[in-house]
Tab-separated table of C-alpha atoms in Angstrom:
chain	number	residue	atom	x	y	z
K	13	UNK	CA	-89.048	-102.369	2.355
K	14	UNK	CA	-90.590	-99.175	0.974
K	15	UNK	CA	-87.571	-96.593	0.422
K	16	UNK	CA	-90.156	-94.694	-1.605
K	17	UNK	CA	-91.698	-94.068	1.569
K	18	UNK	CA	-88.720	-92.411	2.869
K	19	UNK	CA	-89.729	-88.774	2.477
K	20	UNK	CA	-87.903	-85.543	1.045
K	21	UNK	CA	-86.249	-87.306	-2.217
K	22	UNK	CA	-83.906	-88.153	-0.196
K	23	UNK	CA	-82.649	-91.721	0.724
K	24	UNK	CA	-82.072	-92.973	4.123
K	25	UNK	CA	-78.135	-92.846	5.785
K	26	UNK	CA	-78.724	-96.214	6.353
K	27	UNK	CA	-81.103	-99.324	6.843
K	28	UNK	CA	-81.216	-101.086	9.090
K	29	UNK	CA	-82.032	-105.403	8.347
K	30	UNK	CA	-83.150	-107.124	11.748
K	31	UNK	CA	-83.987	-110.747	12.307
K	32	UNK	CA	-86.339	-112.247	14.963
K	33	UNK	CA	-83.256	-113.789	16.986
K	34	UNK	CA	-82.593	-110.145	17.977
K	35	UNK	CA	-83.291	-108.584	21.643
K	36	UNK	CA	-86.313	-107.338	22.981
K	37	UNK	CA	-89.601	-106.299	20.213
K	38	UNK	CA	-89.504	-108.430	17.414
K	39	UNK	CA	-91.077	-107.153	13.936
K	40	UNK	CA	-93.107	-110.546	13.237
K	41	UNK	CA	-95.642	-111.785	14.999
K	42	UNK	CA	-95.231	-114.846	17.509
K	43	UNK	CA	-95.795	-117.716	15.478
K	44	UNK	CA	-93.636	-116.021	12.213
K	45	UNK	CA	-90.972	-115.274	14.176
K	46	UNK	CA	-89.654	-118.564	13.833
K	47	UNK	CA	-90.110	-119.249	10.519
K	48	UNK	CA	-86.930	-119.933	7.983
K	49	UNK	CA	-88.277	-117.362	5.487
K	50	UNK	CA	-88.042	-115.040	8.216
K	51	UNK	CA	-84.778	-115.562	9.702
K	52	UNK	CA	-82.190	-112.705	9.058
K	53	UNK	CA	-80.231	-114.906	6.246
K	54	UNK	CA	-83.462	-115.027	4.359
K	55	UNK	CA	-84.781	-111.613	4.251
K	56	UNK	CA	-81.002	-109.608	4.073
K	57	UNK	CA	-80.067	-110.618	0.326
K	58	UNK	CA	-83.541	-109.496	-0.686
K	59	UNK	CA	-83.036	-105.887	1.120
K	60	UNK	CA	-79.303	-105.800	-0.458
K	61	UNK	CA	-80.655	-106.248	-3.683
K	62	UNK	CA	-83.674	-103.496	-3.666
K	63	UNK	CA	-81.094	-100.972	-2.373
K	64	UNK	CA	-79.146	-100.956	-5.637
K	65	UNK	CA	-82.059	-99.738	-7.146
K	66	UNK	CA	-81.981	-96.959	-4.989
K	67	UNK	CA	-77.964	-96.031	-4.980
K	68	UNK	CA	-75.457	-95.972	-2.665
K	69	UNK	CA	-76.632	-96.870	1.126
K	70	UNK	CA	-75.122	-99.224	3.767
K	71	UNK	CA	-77.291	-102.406	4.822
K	72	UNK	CA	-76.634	-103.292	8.516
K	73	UNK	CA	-77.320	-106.659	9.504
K	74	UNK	CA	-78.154	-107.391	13.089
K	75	UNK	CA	-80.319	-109.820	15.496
K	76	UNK	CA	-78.725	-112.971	16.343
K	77	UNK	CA	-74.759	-111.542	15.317
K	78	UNK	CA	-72.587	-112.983	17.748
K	79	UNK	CA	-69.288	-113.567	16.577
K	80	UNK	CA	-66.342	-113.451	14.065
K	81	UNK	CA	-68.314	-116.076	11.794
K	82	UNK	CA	-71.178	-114.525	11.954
K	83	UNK	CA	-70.238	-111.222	10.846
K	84	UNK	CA	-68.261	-112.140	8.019
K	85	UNK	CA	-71.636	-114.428	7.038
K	86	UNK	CA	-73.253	-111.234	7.286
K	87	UNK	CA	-70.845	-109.203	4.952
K	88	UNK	CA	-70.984	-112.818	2.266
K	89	UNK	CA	-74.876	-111.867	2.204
K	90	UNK	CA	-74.227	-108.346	0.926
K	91	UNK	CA	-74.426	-106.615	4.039
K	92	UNK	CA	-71.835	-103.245	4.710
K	93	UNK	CA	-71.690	-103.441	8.734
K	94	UNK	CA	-73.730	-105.487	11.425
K	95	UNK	CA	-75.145	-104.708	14.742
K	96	UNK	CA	-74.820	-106.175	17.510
K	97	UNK	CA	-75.967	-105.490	21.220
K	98	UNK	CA	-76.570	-108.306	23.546
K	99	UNK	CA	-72.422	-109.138	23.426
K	100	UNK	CA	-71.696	-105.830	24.502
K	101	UNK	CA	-73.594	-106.013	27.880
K	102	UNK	CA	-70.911	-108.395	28.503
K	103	UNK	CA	-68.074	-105.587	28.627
K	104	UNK	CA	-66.936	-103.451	31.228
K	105	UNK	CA	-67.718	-100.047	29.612
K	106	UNK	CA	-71.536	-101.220	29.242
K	107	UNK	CA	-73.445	-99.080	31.526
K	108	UNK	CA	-76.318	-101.538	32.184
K	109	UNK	CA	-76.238	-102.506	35.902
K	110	UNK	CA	-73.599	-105.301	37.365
K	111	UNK	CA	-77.074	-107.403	38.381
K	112	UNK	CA	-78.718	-107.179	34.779
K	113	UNK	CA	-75.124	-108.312	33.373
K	114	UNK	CA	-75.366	-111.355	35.894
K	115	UNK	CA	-78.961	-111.833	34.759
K	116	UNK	CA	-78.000	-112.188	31.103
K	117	UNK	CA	-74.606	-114.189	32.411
K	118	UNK	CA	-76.834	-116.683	34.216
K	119	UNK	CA	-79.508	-117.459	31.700
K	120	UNK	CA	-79.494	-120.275	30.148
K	121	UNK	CA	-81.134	-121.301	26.336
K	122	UNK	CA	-84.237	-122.531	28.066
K	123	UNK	CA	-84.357	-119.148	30.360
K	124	UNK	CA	-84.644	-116.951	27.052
K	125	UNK	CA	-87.656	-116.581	25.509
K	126	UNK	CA	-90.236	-114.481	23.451
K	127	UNK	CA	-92.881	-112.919	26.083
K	128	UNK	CA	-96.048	-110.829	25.316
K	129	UNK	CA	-95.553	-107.032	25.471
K	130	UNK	CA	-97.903	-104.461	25.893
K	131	UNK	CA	-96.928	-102.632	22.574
K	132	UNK	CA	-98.502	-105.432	20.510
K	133	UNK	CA	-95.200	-107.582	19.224
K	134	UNK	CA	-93.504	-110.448	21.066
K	135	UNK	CA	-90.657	-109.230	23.259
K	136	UNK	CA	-87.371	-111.347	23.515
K	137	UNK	CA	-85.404	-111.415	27.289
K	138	UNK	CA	-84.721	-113.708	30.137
K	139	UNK	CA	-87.860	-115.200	32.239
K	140	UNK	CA	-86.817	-114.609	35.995
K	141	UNK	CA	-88.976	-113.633	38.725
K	142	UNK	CA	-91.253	-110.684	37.347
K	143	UNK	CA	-92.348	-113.118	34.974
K	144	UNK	CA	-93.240	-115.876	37.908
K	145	UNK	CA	-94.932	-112.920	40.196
K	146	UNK	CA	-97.171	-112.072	36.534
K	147	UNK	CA	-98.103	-115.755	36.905
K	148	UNK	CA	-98.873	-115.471	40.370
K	149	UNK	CA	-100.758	-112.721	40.318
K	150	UNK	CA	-97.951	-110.940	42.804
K	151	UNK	CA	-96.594	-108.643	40.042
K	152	UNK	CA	-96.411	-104.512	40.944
K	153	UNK	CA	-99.458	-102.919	39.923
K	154	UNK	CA	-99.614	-101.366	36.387
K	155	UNK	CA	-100.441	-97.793	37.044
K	156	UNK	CA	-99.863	-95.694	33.247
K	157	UNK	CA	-98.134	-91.988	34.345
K	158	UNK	CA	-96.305	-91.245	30.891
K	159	UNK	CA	-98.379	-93.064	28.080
K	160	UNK	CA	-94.841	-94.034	26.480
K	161	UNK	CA	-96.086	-96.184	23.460
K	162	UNK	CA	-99.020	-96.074	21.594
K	163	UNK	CA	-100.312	-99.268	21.329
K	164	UNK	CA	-100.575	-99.564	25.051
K	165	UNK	CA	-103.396	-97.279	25.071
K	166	UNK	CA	-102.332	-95.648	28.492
K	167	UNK	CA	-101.690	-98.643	30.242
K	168	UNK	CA	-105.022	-100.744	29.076
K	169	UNK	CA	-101.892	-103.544	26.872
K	170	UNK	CA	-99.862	-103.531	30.203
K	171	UNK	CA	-103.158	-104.203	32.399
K	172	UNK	CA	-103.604	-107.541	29.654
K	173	UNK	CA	-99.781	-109.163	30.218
K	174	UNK	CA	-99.285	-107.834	33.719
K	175	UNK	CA	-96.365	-105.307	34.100
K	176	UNK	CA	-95.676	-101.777	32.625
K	177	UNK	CA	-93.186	-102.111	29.680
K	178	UNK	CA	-91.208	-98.848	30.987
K	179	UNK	CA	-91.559	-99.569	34.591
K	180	UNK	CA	-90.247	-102.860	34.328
K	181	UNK	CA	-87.100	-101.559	31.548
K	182	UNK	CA	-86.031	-99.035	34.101
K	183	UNK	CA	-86.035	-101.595	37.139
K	184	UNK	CA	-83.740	-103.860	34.732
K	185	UNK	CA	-81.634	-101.114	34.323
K	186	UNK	CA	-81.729	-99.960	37.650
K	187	UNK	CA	-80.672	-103.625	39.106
K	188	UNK	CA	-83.907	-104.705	40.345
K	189	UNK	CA	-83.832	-108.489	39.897
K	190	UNK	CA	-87.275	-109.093	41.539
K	191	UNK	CA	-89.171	-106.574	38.819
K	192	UNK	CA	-87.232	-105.940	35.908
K	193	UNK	CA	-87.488	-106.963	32.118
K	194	UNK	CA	-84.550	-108.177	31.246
K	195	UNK	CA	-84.218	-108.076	27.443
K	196	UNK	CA	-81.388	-109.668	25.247
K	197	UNK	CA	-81.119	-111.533	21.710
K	198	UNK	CA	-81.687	-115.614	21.707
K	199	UNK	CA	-77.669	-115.909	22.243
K	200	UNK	CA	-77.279	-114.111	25.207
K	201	UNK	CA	-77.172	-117.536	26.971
K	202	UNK	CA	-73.436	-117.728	25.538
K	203	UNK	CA	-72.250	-114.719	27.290
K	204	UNK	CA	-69.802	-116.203	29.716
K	205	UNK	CA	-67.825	-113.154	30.848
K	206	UNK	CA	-67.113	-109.538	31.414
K	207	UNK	CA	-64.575	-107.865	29.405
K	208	UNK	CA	-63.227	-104.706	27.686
K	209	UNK	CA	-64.312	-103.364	24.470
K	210	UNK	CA	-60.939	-103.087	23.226
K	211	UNK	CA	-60.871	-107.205	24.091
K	212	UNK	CA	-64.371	-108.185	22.583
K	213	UNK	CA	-63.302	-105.605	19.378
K	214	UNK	CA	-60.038	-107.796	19.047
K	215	UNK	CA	-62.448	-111.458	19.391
K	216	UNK	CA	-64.707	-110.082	17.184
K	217	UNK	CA	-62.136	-108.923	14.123
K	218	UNK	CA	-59.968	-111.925	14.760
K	219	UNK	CA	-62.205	-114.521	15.591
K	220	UNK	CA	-60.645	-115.366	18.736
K	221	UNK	CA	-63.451	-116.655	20.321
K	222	UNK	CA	-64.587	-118.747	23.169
């Protein structure tokens, strides 16, 4: 991490320390994302301890958080918060649809797994049927109308792995099982029910977990 790269003399409000177990685009390539050097308890203590040399600034942990433990092996590592976003499609205030919350409530560890992307970077969500149509050739057409990232260069990335990143993001959130992209982090295969905030909140700071 760069912080002199920030801009304006001024340092950031916070940053941010993701590891590859995290939910859709990963920052490492394939093959690296699975290496131990790599994994968020590796490369957090390192960011912790550049940021002193920069003053005060909160380090947020996140990709592969899940629980009570996890967080306070999160804060042991130096870090000031954590984030976490795959456990809160479980709740009821989550405005995701009811079918992508059964998606990520039926997947198993086998079901979850790092696909190709058009952007460039290995993408992390549940393999249902878009990705069986890419394989059989059935998949909707990839037709580029908003040029939404970069690296896709208008829709020639999407054309190579066989769907339209945002096409297939707003099916999943519109609760199209049979062509969305259904991103979550490598746990989301332990999300075993739907509950309130205020009840996930009270798991998470008590550790009153299933």
């Amino acid at each position: 991490m760069d912080i002199t790269k920030i801009g304006h003399g001024e340092n950031p409000d916070a940053v941010i320390v993701e590891g590859p177990l995290s939910g859709g685009h990963q920052g490492f390539k394939y093959e690296d994302c699975f290496l131990p050097e790599n994994q968020l308890e590796s490369i957090l203590p390192p960011v912790v301890e550049e940021a002193k040399n920069w003053g005060s600034m909160p380090i947020i942990a996140a990709g592969g958080v899940w629980d009570h433990d996890d967080i306070v092996k999160m804060m042991e590592l130096g870090a000031d918060a954590v984030q976490m976003g795959t456990r809160f499609i479980g709740t009821v205030e989550c405005d995701a649809s009811d079918v992508f919350k059964q998606v990520i409530l039926d997947s198993t560890e086998d079901t979850i797994k790092l696909f190709k992307s058009p952007v460039g970077y290995p993408a992390r969500g549940v393999k249902t049927n878009l990705h069986k149509s890419i394989e059989e050739g059935t998949a909707p057409k990839v037709a580029c109308i908003s040029n939404c990232v970069a690296p896709c260069h208008r829709g020639e990335e999407a054309k190579v792995v066989g769907y339209c990143i945002a096409d297939r993001l707003t099916d999943a959130y519109d609760g199209l099982i049979d062509t969305g992209l259904f991103f979550t982090g490598a746990h989301g295969y332990r999300l075993n029910e739907i509950i309130t905030v205020k009840e996930l909140m009270d798991k998470l700071m008590n550790g009153e977990d299933t």
